[in-house]
């Protein structure tokens, strides 16, 4: 940026983010500053962005992730590390397919009517049109990632990694096809992993149903929450230790309604305390029942279709919706006198995380990964410290989950995604492939048939696939697994091959993200230099969904951990601590927030008080406070820049003089804070690093040093504070840049344009070296002297504020100071100016003092401030006011304390209400202390 672009007239009074942010982002992009500078002699810093869904719009979770990752990236880049932040997007199988299907529905079409090939063309059309929207939103956040390396999970390189991983695991016997109980979403028409099911507490009923004995009078009563599933019952089970039912073992009962005989069996899985202690066993619709059925050799009856309607096994209820079937069965049970009673019952029900429909446990043929052997190296990597998890408390949760891990169902009955790289020979396995035909196909009413039968009717392969709504491949069919389409069957040579219709779980490709994005399985330069990566930053809510699986697959494919550190951030809640959701109406749109407050204000608010793993609250008040800080930075810098224009001389701003006490102090404080910022950044305590910078810039640089510098500039006192003003501003802009990049770059460019060219500054702040602490600049003595000075001024200001003495009214002040702190007398002109006192008198220790009952006294370490109030306020009246306020304060405290110690209140009130009351109590306690202090100073 040229000098002309940043002349003195170009410093607006107010900071306007809209006029700055997009211009600066283009400047950074055009400068190529986001791309890493590869240096084989240096260890790189690498973050792979968690890929947001291609369907997504930026939400606050994305904004927090991007902000934290950008802070780390900008810091390491300024430290001189070769730095790569690689962006990308996830194809989001279920979410994307659902979105496109909804668009088709508005056109009166279904995906089955289009067929697989044309449907996928429509999805790719949608991705090309809308898929980059979230990238542009990330740019608005200031994300300094290398867009030239952007990856999409369905790009050829990641797809090759998926096929290679699948084939390798299959050859090792770690991927298999099996029939298991899986979570099935009737709406999305696909299997779900356990992690894709969200359990919600629901108030329902426990139905007590009588199962009559096949022979003789009597019955066994079982309790269930799902009467509709009894149509798939194949036994009744009791606990072998339950004496109530020992005589019934070996007998048979009749299934209500359908009258099917069922054996009574004994199994340890039955809880005698639940219901009546007798349990209906439905292997086709419950994971525990499935295992019981396996142990007892019970048949599996699937009473429901994949769309949630009742199957032909449901007899008279065939075709009914599962919930309507429940009502019909209950009506029939009542009519037959078999519904003994009904009780209200609360229980947890699984729902699809995508569409929120209640999931159905169904027996299905799916692809699985054996996880036991794969989990062991991933456990060891955390135990031996090759991977650290922040905060540490999540390491134990990770280890517990990994030690009890179940096989991972990786197949999904979708069309959009990585299609499973397995083929079947229609000559060898045609009879094992069943086809459920779409409603629109012209098949003379045949709903289910085999591939072989359709072939015999002369239908070509492509046409059969187009007419199928679902293809079921029997376990007896032998898959041909390959990283590329095979040319023929290895057994018979036939080229008539059908690819498995299922796609892989989206999390399968995501599990390969750290190494697939860098070129694996090819031995690329990027993979060799940038892998393993440095940090994986993401939300704690996907520790098991994603992080654990990345560790498993990274170790399996490369032999190396995928990253050294896992940084888990918390959830963002509203100002009351409630989770944000559209139904609550408390969702904050980050883009609208940027439009209102600016990007830097949003970033600053998201990281203020932020600590790894802790949830945080975001409110309009917090956003306003963050914007105020951005404006404070702008206004302080504007003062320095305009003063610099007037002075037309910077002096040696790169190494300013330390002759003056105030200059020594602010430089010492600058380097003290620089050291603490480095410490907190290295410990991933970004909220603490930001707090240090906020407090230093606002409280010390602006409120104290700039105000003291103004006094010196007005008086012409030498040495001039100008070099130190410029030096501290420039270094602080560098320190703050990773947190608030736009306003700091804009100010820095204006400052650079005013500085001598021989300083050889870089073209952009974002590539300027990050400040390092100079321990030689640390000065404990001067910091103590200035702390005493500021304490005196604060004490005087507090008296003015408490007793409402107007700023323009002269106020006499006496300061008793020890000889050890005689330097305070040298700053008399500063005290007079900043505290507005006249006369200011310094007393030696032991000198006579004014009457205590008419004087406010503040005792500080090293000095005592005495302010006679006679003639300024009515001290008797002030005492009375303070006493009344103290009584009111104590009464409020008593009320709040009683409320907070009441278990009825703390157990029933919302957490945000309890926190608000605690904060009120803390404020009251603080105010009580101050009132008592003033009363004591008045000698009462």
GROMACS .gro file of C-alpha atoms in nm, residues 404-848:
model
  445
  404UNK     CA    1  -1.512  -5.045   2.486
  405UNK     CA    2  -1.539  -4.979   2.114
  406UNK     CA    3  -1.782  -5.176   1.897
  407UNK     CA    4  -1.745  -5.267   1.531
  408UNK     CA    5  -1.819  -4.972   1.306
  409UNK     CA    6  -2.106  -5.000   1.056
  410UNK     CA    7  -1.963  -4.816   0.754
  411UNK     CA    8  -2.224  -4.876   0.481
  412UNK     CA    9  -2.505  -4.633   0.406
  413UNK     CA   10  -2.803  -4.687   0.177
  414UNK     CA   11  -2.753  -4.361  -0.010
  415UNK     CA   12  -2.653  -4.260  -0.361
  416UNK     CA   13  -2.438  -3.956  -0.279
  417UNK     CA   14  -2.098  -4.040  -0.140
  418UNK     CA   15  -1.804  -4.274  -0.187
  419UNK     CA   16  -1.953  -4.585  -0.342
  420UNK     CA   17  -1.822  -4.903  -0.182
  421UNK     CA   18  -1.542  -5.042  -0.405
  422UNK     CA   19  -1.686  -5.392  -0.417
  423UNK     CA   20  -1.842  -5.570  -0.716
  424UNK     CA   21  -2.047  -5.889  -0.758
  425UNK     CA   22  -2.047  -6.125  -1.052
  426UNK     CA   23  -2.404  -6.160  -1.178
  427UNK     CA   24  -2.318  -6.498  -1.326
  428UNK     CA   25  -2.191  -6.632  -0.992
  429UNK     CA   26  -2.410  -6.438  -0.744
  430UNK     CA   27  -2.721  -6.331  -0.937
  431UNK     CA   28  -2.957  -6.545  -0.727
  432UNK     CA   29  -2.822  -6.383  -0.406
  433UNK     CA   30  -2.911  -6.032  -0.522
  434UNK     CA   31  -3.268  -5.929  -0.441
  435UNK     CA   32  -3.424  -5.622  -0.600
  436UNK     CA   33  -3.699  -5.417  -0.439
  437UNK     CA   34  -3.859  -5.236  -0.729
  438UNK     CA   35  -3.955  -4.870  -0.733
  439UNK     CA   36  -4.327  -4.798  -0.732
  440UNK     CA   37  -4.302  -4.634  -1.074
  441UNK     CA   38  -4.144  -4.935  -1.251
  442UNK     CA   39  -4.359  -5.133  -1.493
  443UNK     CA   40  -4.317  -5.482  -1.345
  444UNK     CA   41  -4.670  -5.615  -1.347
  445UNK     CA   42  -4.703  -5.577  -0.969
  446UNK     CA   43  -4.388  -5.770  -0.877
  447UNK     CA   44  -4.241  -5.591  -0.572
  448UNK     CA   45  -3.941  -5.810  -0.489
  449UNK     CA   46  -3.743  -6.030  -0.726
  450UNK     CA   47  -3.387  -6.141  -0.797
  451UNK     CA   48  -3.141  -5.984  -1.032
  452UNK     CA   49  -3.123  -6.314  -1.222
  453UNK     CA   50  -3.499  -6.316  -1.281
  454UNK     CA   51  -3.494  -5.963  -1.421
  455UNK     CA   52  -3.199  -6.049  -1.644
  456UNK     CA   53  -3.387  -6.345  -1.781
  457UNK     CA   54  -3.659  -6.101  -1.888
  458UNK     CA   55  -3.398  -5.934  -2.109
  459UNK     CA   56  -3.356  -5.618  -1.902
  460UNK     CA   57  -3.007  -5.462  -1.925
  461UNK     CA   58  -2.805  -5.390  -1.610
  462UNK     CA   59  -2.848  -5.012  -1.624
  463UNK     CA   60  -3.225  -5.037  -1.661
  464UNK     CA   61  -3.252  -5.277  -1.368
  465UNK     CA   62  -3.053  -5.037  -1.146
  466UNK     CA   63  -3.277  -4.747  -1.252
  467UNK     CA   64  -3.596  -4.932  -1.158
  468UNK     CA   65  -3.469  -5.053  -0.820
  469UNK     CA   66  -3.559  -4.864  -0.504
  470UNK     CA   67  -3.335  -5.093  -0.298
  471UNK     CA   68  -3.093  -5.374  -0.376
  472UNK     CA   69  -3.024  -5.637  -0.111
  473UNK     CA   70  -2.716  -5.853  -0.158
  474UNK     CA   71  -2.710  -6.179   0.032
  475UNK     CA   72  -2.414  -6.269   0.250
  476UNK     CA   73  -2.350  -6.570   0.026
  477UNK     CA   74  -2.255  -6.336  -0.262
  478UNK     CA   75  -1.877  -6.307  -0.292
  479UNK     CA   76  -1.754  -5.946  -0.327
  480UNK     CA   77  -1.469  -5.851  -0.559
  481UNK     CA   78  -1.292  -5.565  -0.378
  482UNK     CA   79  -1.065  -5.344  -0.585
  483UNK     CA   80  -0.933  -4.986  -0.592
  484UNK     CA   81  -1.051  -4.959  -0.955
  485UNK     CA   82  -1.339  -5.123  -1.146
  486UNK     CA   83  -1.245  -5.485  -1.226
  487UNK     CA   84  -1.266  -5.595  -1.589
  488UNK     CA   85  -1.402  -5.938  -1.509
  489UNK     CA   86  -1.488  -6.195  -1.243
  490UNK     CA   87  -1.174  -6.369  -1.112
  491UNK     CA   88  -1.374  -6.694  -1.079
  492UNK     CA   89  -1.557  -6.723  -1.410
  493UNK     CA   90  -1.422  -6.437  -1.621
  494UNK     CA   91  -1.767  -6.281  -1.676
  495UNK     CA   92  -1.764  -5.905  -1.733
  496UNK     CA   93  -2.123  -5.882  -1.610
  497UNK     CA   94  -2.048  -5.715  -1.274
  498UNK     CA   95  -2.264  -5.512  -1.037
  499UNK     CA   96  -2.104  -5.261  -0.800
  500UNK     CA   97  -2.232  -5.265  -0.443
  501UNK     CA   98  -2.510  -5.005  -0.436
  502UNK     CA   99  -2.423  -4.869  -0.091
  503UNK     CA  100  -2.192  -4.577  -0.013
  504UNK     CA  101  -1.953  -4.539   0.277
  505UNK     CA  102  -2.034  -4.352   0.597
  506UNK     CA  103  -1.923  -3.990   0.551
  507UNK     CA  104  -1.704  -4.028   0.859
  508UNK     CA  105  -1.500  -4.296   0.677
  509UNK     CA  106  -1.353  -4.042   0.435
  510UNK     CA  107  -1.332  -3.782   0.712
  511UNK     CA  108  -1.123  -4.026   0.918
  512UNK     CA  109  -0.855  -4.010   0.646
  513UNK     CA  110  -0.861  -3.628   0.622
  514UNK     CA  111  -0.519  -3.540   0.775
  515UNK     CA  112  -0.327  -3.764   0.534
  516UNK     CA  113  -0.560  -3.790   0.231
  517UNK     CA  114  -0.555  -3.410   0.190
  518UNK     CA  115  -0.173  -3.422   0.169
  519UNK     CA  116  -0.167  -3.682  -0.108
  520UNK     CA  117  -0.170  -4.027   0.060
  521UNK     CA  118  -0.151  -4.302  -0.066
  522UNK     CA  119   0.093  -4.136  -0.307
  523UNK     CA  120   0.432  -4.038  -0.167
  524UNK     CA  121   0.390  -3.665  -0.228
  525UNK     CA  122   0.618  -3.380  -0.124
  526UNK     CA  123   0.339  -3.233   0.089
  527UNK     CA  124   0.285  -3.563   0.272
  528UNK     CA  125   0.656  -3.597   0.341
  529UNK     CA  126   0.694  -3.243   0.474
  530UNK     CA  127   0.363  -3.156   0.641
  531UNK     CA  128   0.262  -3.493   0.794
  532UNK     CA  129   0.210  -3.560   1.082
  533UNK     CA  130   0.020  -3.236   1.133
  534UNK     CA  131   0.055  -3.022   1.444
  535UNK     CA  132  -0.290  -2.956   1.589
  536UNK     CA  133  -0.640  -3.086   1.533
  537UNK     CA  134  -0.878  -2.822   1.663
  538UNK     CA  135  -1.246  -2.913   1.681
  539UNK     CA  136  -1.548  -2.934   1.912
  540UNK     CA  137  -1.552  -3.181   2.200
  541UNK     CA  138  -1.886  -3.311   2.072
  542UNK     CA  139  -1.716  -3.495   1.782
  543UNK     CA  140  -1.428  -3.646   1.979
  544UNK     CA  141  -1.562  -3.998   1.907
  545UNK     CA  142  -1.734  -3.926   1.574
  546UNK     CA  143  -1.418  -3.798   1.415
  547UNK     CA  144  -1.105  -3.743   1.624
  548UNK     CA  145  -1.077  -4.102   1.749
  549UNK     CA  146  -1.132  -4.239   1.399
  550UNK     CA  147  -0.868  -4.008   1.251
  551UNK     CA  148  -0.617  -4.140   1.504
  552UNK     CA  149  -0.713  -4.501   1.421
  553UNK     CA  150  -0.690  -4.454   1.044
  554UNK     CA  151  -0.383  -4.231   1.053
  555UNK     CA  152  -0.187  -4.494   1.244
  556UNK     CA  153  -0.321  -4.777   1.028
  557UNK     CA  154  -0.241  -4.611   0.695
  558UNK     CA  155   0.081  -4.424   0.768
  559UNK     CA  156   0.223  -4.574   1.087
  560UNK     CA  157   0.235  -4.220   1.229
  561UNK     CA  158  -0.005  -4.028   1.451
  562UNK     CA  159  -0.208  -3.782   1.239
  563UNK     CA  160  -0.144  -3.489   1.474
  564UNK     CA  161   0.048  -3.408   1.792
  565UNK     CA  162  -0.220  -3.214   1.981
  566UNK     CA  163  -0.599  -3.229   1.994
  567UNK     CA  164  -0.754  -2.897   2.102
  568UNK     CA  165  -1.122  -2.935   2.190
  569UNK     CA  166  -1.334  -2.623   2.218
  570UNK     CA  167  -1.668  -2.605   2.392
  571UNK     CA  168  -2.017  -2.515   2.276
  572UNK     CA  169  -2.139  -2.159   2.233
  573UNK     CA  170  -2.449  -2.084   2.437
  574UNK     CA  171  -2.669  -1.779   2.466
  575UNK     CA  172  -2.635  -1.518   2.740
  576UNK     CA  173  -2.844  -1.735   2.978
  577UNK     CA  174  -2.635  -2.047   2.920
  578UNK     CA  175  -2.898  -2.217   2.701
  579UNK     CA  176  -2.796  -2.415   2.395
  580UNK     CA  177  -2.864  -2.223   2.076
  581UNK     CA  178  -3.132  -2.369   1.850
  582UNK     CA  179  -3.375  -2.247   1.587
  583UNK     CA  180  -3.669  -2.368   1.794
  584UNK     CA  181  -3.560  -2.150   2.088
  585UNK     CA  182  -3.508  -1.854   1.856
  586UNK     CA  183  -3.173  -1.772   2.018
  587UNK     CA  184  -2.942  -1.852   1.725
  588UNK     CA  185  -2.689  -1.581   1.640
  589UNK     CA  186  -2.598  -1.560   1.270
  590UNK     CA  187  -2.223  -1.487   1.247
  591UNK     CA  188  -2.249  -1.315   0.909
  592UNK     CA  189  -2.521  -1.079   1.030
  593UNK     CA  190  -2.311  -1.020   1.341
  594UNK     CA  191  -2.011  -0.931   1.124
  595UNK     CA  192  -2.231  -0.689   0.926
  596UNK     CA  193  -2.335  -0.520   1.251
  597UNK     CA  194  -2.015  -0.527   1.456
  598UNK     CA  195  -1.727  -0.618   1.225
  599UNK     CA  196  -1.521  -0.937   1.201
  600UNK     CA  197  -1.265  -0.840   1.464
  601UNK     CA  198  -1.536  -0.773   1.721
  602UNK     CA  199  -1.691  -1.117   1.659
  603UNK     CA  200  -1.353  -1.292   1.679
  604UNK     CA  201  -1.264  -1.104   1.997
  605UNK     CA  202  -1.598  -1.189   2.159
  606UNK     CA  203  -1.565  -1.558   2.069
  607UNK     CA  204  -1.223  -1.588   2.233
  608UNK     CA  205  -1.278  -1.361   2.535
  609UNK     CA  206  -1.270  -1.587   2.840
  610UNK     CA  207  -1.239  -1.890   2.614
  611UNK     CA  208  -1.061  -2.196   2.756
  612UNK     CA  209  -1.019  -2.544   2.600
  613UNK     CA  210  -1.324  -2.765   2.646
  614UNK     CA  211  -1.536  -2.505   2.828
  615UNK     CA  212  -1.871  -2.386   2.697
  616UNK     CA  213  -1.900  -2.011   2.657
  617UNK     CA  214  -2.178  -1.757   2.641
  618UNK     CA  215  -2.229  -1.501   2.368
  619UNK     CA  216  -2.460  -1.203   2.402
  620UNK     CA  217  -2.526  -0.863   2.251
  621UNK     CA  218  -2.354  -0.714   2.557
  622UNK     CA  219  -2.039  -0.914   2.493
  623UNK     CA  220  -2.043  -0.817   2.127
  624UNK     CA  221  -2.082  -0.451   2.224
  625UNK     CA  222  -1.788  -0.473   2.465
  626UNK     CA  223  -1.573  -0.630   2.195
  627UNK     CA  224  -1.664  -0.358   1.947
  628UNK     CA  225  -1.575  -0.100   2.211
  629UNK     CA  226  -1.228  -0.251   2.240
  630UNK     CA  227  -1.178  -0.244   1.862
  631UNK     CA  228  -1.280   0.123   1.866
  632UNK     CA  229  -1.042   0.186   2.158
  633UNK     CA  230  -0.756   0.039   1.954
  634UNK     CA  231  -0.852   0.257   1.657
  635UNK     CA  232  -0.888   0.576   1.859
  636UNK     CA  233  -0.562   0.528   2.048
  637UNK     CA  234  -0.378   0.457   1.725
  638UNK     CA  235  -0.543   0.755   1.559
  639UNK     CA  236  -0.413   0.979   1.838
  640UNK     CA  237  -0.058   0.846   1.794
  641UNK     CA  238  -0.074   0.881   1.414
  642UNK     CA  239  -0.210   1.238   1.418
  643UNK     CA  240   0.044   1.335   1.684
  644UNK     CA  241   0.315   1.178   1.469
  645UNK     CA  242   0.196   1.383   1.170
  646UNK     CA  243   0.222   1.700   1.377
  647UNK     CA  244   0.561   1.608   1.525
  648UNK     CA  245   0.706   1.500   1.187
  649UNK     CA  246   0.984   1.327   1.380
  650UNK     CA  247   0.979   0.975   1.523
  651UNK     CA  248   1.326   0.963   1.670
  652UNK     CA  249   1.466   0.612   1.710
  653UNK     CA  250   1.132   0.440   1.748
  654UNK     CA  251   1.278   0.091   1.697
  655UNK     CA  252   1.494   0.122   2.012
  656UNK     CA  253   1.353   0.418   2.205
  657UNK     CA  254   1.529   0.577   2.499
  658UNK     CA  255   1.462   0.448   2.850
  659UNK     CA  256   1.578   0.766   3.015
  660UNK     CA  257   1.234   0.877   3.134
  661UNK     CA  258   1.062   0.682   3.412
  662UNK     CA  259   0.732   0.659   3.221
  663UNK     CA  260   0.907   0.528   2.907
  664UNK     CA  261   1.100   0.271   3.109
  665UNK     CA  262   0.776   0.163   3.274
  666UNK     CA  263   0.566   0.111   2.958
  667UNK     CA  264   0.854  -0.066   2.783
  668UNK     CA  265   0.898  -0.295   3.083
  669UNK     CA  266   0.528  -0.367   3.089
  670UNK     CA  267   0.528  -0.432   2.711
  671UNK     CA  268   0.798  -0.697   2.745
  672UNK     CA  269   0.639  -0.843   3.058
  673UNK     CA  270   0.314  -0.889   2.867
  674UNK     CA  271   0.498  -1.020   2.560
  675UNK     CA  272   0.647  -1.298   2.771
  676UNK     CA  273   0.312  -1.387   2.925
  677UNK     CA  274   0.141  -1.389   2.584
  678UNK     CA  275   0.403  -1.631   2.451
  679UNK     CA  276   0.352  -1.853   2.755
  680UNK     CA  277  -0.027  -1.862   2.717
  681UNK     CA  278  -0.009  -1.918   2.340
  682UNK     CA  279   0.226  -2.213   2.385
  683UNK     CA  280  -0.018  -2.358   2.642
  684UNK     CA  281  -0.316  -2.309   2.403
  685UNK     CA  282  -0.468  -2.061   2.651
  686UNK     CA  283  -0.573  -1.815   2.381
  687UNK     CA  284  -0.840  -1.649   2.595
  688UNK     CA  285  -0.578  -1.570   2.860
  689UNK     CA  286  -0.330  -1.437   2.602
  690UNK     CA  287  -0.603  -1.212   2.463
  691UNK     CA  288  -0.697  -1.091   2.812
  692UNK     CA  289  -0.335  -0.992   2.879
  693UNK     CA  290  -0.326  -0.788   2.559
  694UNK     CA  291  -0.666  -0.628   2.622
  695UNK     CA  292  -0.572  -0.522   2.975
  696UNK     CA  293  -0.229  -0.395   2.873
  697UNK     CA  294  -0.351  -0.194   2.577
  698UNK     CA  295  -0.662  -0.046   2.737
  699UNK     CA  296  -0.554  -0.005   3.100
  700UNK     CA  297  -0.182   0.064   3.079
  701UNK     CA  298  -0.108   0.198   2.733
  702UNK     CA  299  -0.426   0.400   2.671
  703UNK     CA  300  -0.551   0.498   3.016
  704UNK     CA  301  -0.208   0.569   3.166
  705UNK     CA  302   0.084   0.598   2.929
  706UNK     CA  303  -0.092   0.796   2.654
  707UNK     CA  304  -0.246   1.028   2.914
  708UNK     CA  305   0.095   1.086   3.075
  709UNK     CA  306   0.253   1.134   2.731
  710UNK     CA  307  -0.001   1.406   2.654
  711UNK     CA  308   0.122   1.601   2.957
  712UNK     CA  309   0.482   1.578   2.835
  713UNK     CA  310   0.391   1.670   2.477
  714UNK     CA  311   0.196   1.976   2.591
  715UNK     CA  312   0.482   2.095   2.810
  716UNK     CA  313   0.756   2.015   2.559
  717UNK     CA  314   0.936   1.809   2.823
  718UNK     CA  315   1.238   1.614   2.701
  719UNK     CA  316   1.295   1.344   2.610
  720UNK     CA  317   0.986   1.327   2.388
  721UNK     CA  318   0.756   1.031   2.444
  722UNK     CA  319   0.698   1.007   2.067
  723UNK     CA  320   0.950   0.725   1.994
  724UNK     CA  321   0.809   0.516   2.277
  725UNK     CA  322   0.449   0.586   2.171
  726UNK     CA  323   0.527   0.462   1.819
  727UNK     CA  324   0.734   0.167   1.941
  728UNK     CA  325   0.474   0.037   2.185
  729UNK     CA  326   0.188   0.088   1.939
  730UNK     CA  327   0.373  -0.096   1.660
  731UNK     CA  328   0.475  -0.388   1.882
  732UNK     CA  329   0.129  -0.416   2.034
  733UNK     CA  330  -0.031  -0.422   1.688
  734UNK     CA  331   0.191  -0.720   1.610
  735UNK     CA  332   0.099  -0.891   1.937
  736UNK     CA  333  -0.274  -0.842   1.878
  737UNK     CA  334  -0.274  -0.924   1.506
  738UNK     CA  335  -0.354  -1.299   1.536
  739UNK     CA  336  -0.665  -1.210   1.737
  740UNK     CA  337  -0.795  -0.902   1.553
  741UNK     CA  338  -0.624  -0.909   1.212
  742UNK     CA  339  -0.818  -0.647   1.017
  743UNK     CA  340  -0.802  -0.341   1.242
  744UNK     CA  341  -0.438  -0.411   1.332
  745UNK     CA  342  -0.332  -0.447   0.967
  746UNK     CA  343  -0.518  -0.129   0.869
  747UNK     CA  344  -0.356   0.075   1.146
  748UNK     CA  345  -0.014  -0.080   1.086
  749UNK     CA  346  -0.026   0.010   0.717
  750UNK     CA  347  -0.106   0.371   0.809
  751UNK     CA  348   0.175   0.374   1.065
  752UNK     CA  349   0.423   0.218   0.824
  753UNK     CA  350   0.349   0.488   0.567
  754UNK     CA  351   0.458   0.751   0.821
  755UNK     CA  352   0.778   0.581   0.932
  756UNK     CA  353   1.124   0.622   0.777
  757UNK     CA  354   1.173   0.385   0.484
  758UNK     CA  355   1.514   0.276   0.606
  759UNK     CA  356   1.348   0.064   0.875
  760UNK     CA  357   1.282  -0.194   0.603
  761UNK     CA  358   0.944  -0.311   0.733
  762UNK     CA  359   0.769  -0.600   0.553
  763UNK     CA  360   0.482  -0.534   0.314
  764UNK     CA  361   0.218  -0.663   0.555
  765UNK     CA  362   0.174  -0.689   0.929
  766UNK     CA  363   0.062  -1.049   0.896
  767UNK     CA  364   0.415  -1.151   0.786
  768UNK     CA  365   0.599  -0.923   1.029
  769UNK     CA  366   0.798  -1.107   1.301
  770UNK     CA  367   0.605  -1.164   1.621
  771UNK     CA  368   0.759  -0.968   1.912
  772UNK     CA  369   0.994  -1.155   2.143
  773UNK     CA  370   1.046  -1.067   2.508
  774UNK     CA  371   1.360  -0.864   2.590
  775UNK     CA  372   1.433  -0.955   2.951
  776UNK     CA  373   1.680  -0.667   2.963
  777UNK     CA  374   1.387  -0.426   2.937
  778UNK     CA  375   1.215  -0.570   3.246
  779UNK     CA  376   1.239  -0.326   3.539
  780UNK     CA  377   1.072  -0.433   3.864
  781UNK     CA  378   1.166  -0.108   4.039
  782UNK     CA  379   1.010   0.124   3.787
  783UNK     CA  380   0.697  -0.093   3.770
  784UNK     CA  381   0.663  -0.063   4.149
  785UNK     CA  382   0.714   0.316   4.136
  786UNK     CA  383   0.452   0.361   3.864
  787UNK     CA  384   0.208   0.125   4.037
  788UNK     CA  385   0.228   0.350   4.344
  789UNK     CA  386   0.171   0.659   4.128
  790UNK     CA  387  -0.135   0.502   3.964
  791UNK     CA  388  -0.263   0.387   4.303
  792UNK     CA  389  -0.253   0.744   4.433
  793UNK     CA  390  -0.439   0.878   4.128
  794UNK     CA  391  -0.699   0.597   4.149
  795UNK     CA  392  -0.758   0.664   4.520
  796UNK     CA  393  -0.823   1.035   4.452
  797UNK     CA  394  -1.054   0.956   4.158
  798UNK     CA  395  -1.249   0.707   4.372
  799UNK     CA  396  -1.315   0.978   4.631
  800UNK     CA  397  -1.440   1.217   4.362
  801UNK     CA  398  -1.670   0.948   4.222
  802UNK     CA  399  -1.805   0.828   4.558
  803UNK     CA  400  -1.882   1.175   4.690
  804UNK     CA  401  -1.985   1.313   4.350
  805UNK     CA  402  -1.733   1.598   4.353
  806UNK     CA  403  -1.738   1.762   4.007
  807UNK     CA  404  -1.411   1.720   3.805
  808UNK     CA  405  -1.372   2.097   3.768
  809UNK     CA  406  -1.394   2.160   4.143
  810UNK     CA  407  -1.048   2.206   4.300
  811UNK     CA  408  -0.967   1.949   4.563
  812UNK     CA  409  -0.687   1.962   4.819
  813UNK     CA  410  -0.481   1.644   4.859
  814UNK     CA  411  -0.206   1.542   5.098
  815UNK     CA  412   0.017   1.242   5.030
  816UNK     CA  413   0.224   1.099   5.310
  817UNK     CA  414   0.516   0.915   5.153
  818UNK     CA  415   0.816   0.731   5.293
  819UNK     CA  416   1.168   0.821   5.193
  820UNK     CA  417   1.194   0.486   5.013
  821UNK     CA  418   0.921   0.607   4.776
  822UNK     CA  419   1.047   0.961   4.731
  823UNK     CA  420   1.030   0.913   4.351
  824UNK     CA  421   0.656   0.978   4.384
  825UNK     CA  422   0.727   1.345   4.451
  826UNK     CA  423   0.898   1.366   4.112
  827UNK     CA  424   0.564   1.279   3.952
  828UNK     CA  425   0.368   1.553   4.130
  829UNK     CA  426   0.278   1.725   3.801
  830UNK     CA  427   0.130   1.395   3.674
  831UNK     CA  428  -0.083   1.349   3.988
  832UNK     CA  429  -0.206   1.710   3.967
  833UNK     CA  430  -0.303   1.672   3.602
  834UNK     CA  431  -0.459   1.323   3.605
  835UNK     CA  432  -0.632   1.348   3.945
  836UNK     CA  433  -0.715   1.720   3.915
  837UNK     CA  434  -0.598   1.816   4.261
  838UNK     CA  435  -0.468   2.152   4.375
  839UNK     CA  436  -0.291   2.202   4.601
  840UNK     CA  437  -0.100   1.877   4.623
  841UNK     CA  438   0.109   1.852   4.937
  842UNK     CA  439   0.362   1.579   5.020
  843UNK     CA  440   0.406   1.496   5.388
  844UNK     CA  441   0.689   1.315   5.553
  845UNK     CA  442   0.602   1.012   5.764
  846UNK     CA  443   0.485   1.120   6.109
  847UNK     CA  444   0.392   1.477   6.003
  848UNK     CA  445   0.064   1.623   6.146
   0.00000   0.00000   0.00000
